[in-house]
GROMACS .gro file of C-alpha atoms in nm:
model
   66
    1UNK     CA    1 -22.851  -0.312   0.170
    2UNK     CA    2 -22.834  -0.440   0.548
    3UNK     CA    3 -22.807  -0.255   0.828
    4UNK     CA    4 -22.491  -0.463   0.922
    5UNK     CA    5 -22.319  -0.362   0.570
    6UNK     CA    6 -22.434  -0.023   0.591
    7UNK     CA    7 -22.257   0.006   0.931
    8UNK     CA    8 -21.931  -0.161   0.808
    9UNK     CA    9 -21.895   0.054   0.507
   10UNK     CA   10 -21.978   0.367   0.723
   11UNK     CA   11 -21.705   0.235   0.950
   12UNK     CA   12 -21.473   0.171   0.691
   13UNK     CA   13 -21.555   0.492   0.579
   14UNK     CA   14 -21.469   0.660   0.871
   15UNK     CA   15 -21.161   0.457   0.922
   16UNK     CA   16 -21.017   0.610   0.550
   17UNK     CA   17 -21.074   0.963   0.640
   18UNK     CA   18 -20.938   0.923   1.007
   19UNK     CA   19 -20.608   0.770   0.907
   20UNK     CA   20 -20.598   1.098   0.603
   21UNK     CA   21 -20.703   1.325   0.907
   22UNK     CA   22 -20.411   1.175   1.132
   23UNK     CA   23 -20.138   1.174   0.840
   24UNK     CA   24 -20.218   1.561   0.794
   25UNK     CA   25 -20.272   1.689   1.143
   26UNK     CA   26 -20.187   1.418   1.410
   27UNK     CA   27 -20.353   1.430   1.727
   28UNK     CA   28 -20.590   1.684   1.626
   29UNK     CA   29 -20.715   1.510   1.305
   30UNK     CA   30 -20.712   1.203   1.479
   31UNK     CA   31 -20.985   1.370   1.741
   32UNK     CA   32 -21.177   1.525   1.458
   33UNK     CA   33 -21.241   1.235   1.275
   34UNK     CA   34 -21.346   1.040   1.555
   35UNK     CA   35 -21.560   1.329   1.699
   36UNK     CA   36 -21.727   1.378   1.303
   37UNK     CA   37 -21.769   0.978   1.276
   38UNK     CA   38 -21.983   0.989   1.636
   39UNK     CA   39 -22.136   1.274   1.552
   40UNK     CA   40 -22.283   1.147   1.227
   41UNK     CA   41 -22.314   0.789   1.362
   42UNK     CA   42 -22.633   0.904   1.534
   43UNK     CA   43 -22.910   0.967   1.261
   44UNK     CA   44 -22.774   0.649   1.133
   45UNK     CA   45 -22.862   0.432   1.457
   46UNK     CA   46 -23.216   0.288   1.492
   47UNK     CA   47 -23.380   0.404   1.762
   48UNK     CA   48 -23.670   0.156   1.960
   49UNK     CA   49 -24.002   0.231   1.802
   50UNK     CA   50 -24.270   0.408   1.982
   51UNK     CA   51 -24.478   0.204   2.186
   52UNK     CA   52 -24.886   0.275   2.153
   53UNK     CA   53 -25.082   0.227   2.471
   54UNK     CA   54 -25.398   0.104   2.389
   55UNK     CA   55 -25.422  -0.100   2.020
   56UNK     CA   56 -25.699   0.048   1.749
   57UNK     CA   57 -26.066  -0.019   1.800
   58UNK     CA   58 -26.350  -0.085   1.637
   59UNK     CA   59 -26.469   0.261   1.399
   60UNK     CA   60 -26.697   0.502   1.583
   61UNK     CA   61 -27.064   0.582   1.370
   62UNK     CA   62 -27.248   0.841   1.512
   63UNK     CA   63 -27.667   0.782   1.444
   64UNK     CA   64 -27.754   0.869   1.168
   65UNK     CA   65 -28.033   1.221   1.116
   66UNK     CA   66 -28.350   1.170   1.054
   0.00000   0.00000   0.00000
């Protein structure tokens, strides 16, 4: 699965159980269900990756013991 069509199905998602929210409680399950959707919306959003500052060199042997 995408990223795009895991979006739009979480959005859809999150449409359905708005417009239930709003049909039971209005204004206040209108807020909740937007607040809830945001709130979980986060872990779901890719974040840039790390950046490294110097690239990997070349192994490190110590001499051997005599």
């Amino acid at each position: 699965m995408t990223v795009n069509r895991s979006l739009a199905l979480y959005l859809a998602a999150g449409a359905t159980v708005t417009a239930v929210l709003t049909a039971i409680d209005g204004g206040r399950g209108l807020r909740a269900g937007a607040v809830a959707w945001a709130v979980c919306l986060v872990p779901l959003l890719r974040w840039p990756p790390r950046r490294v500052a110097v690239g990997a060199a070349a192994p490190f042997s110590a001499p051997s013991w005599p």
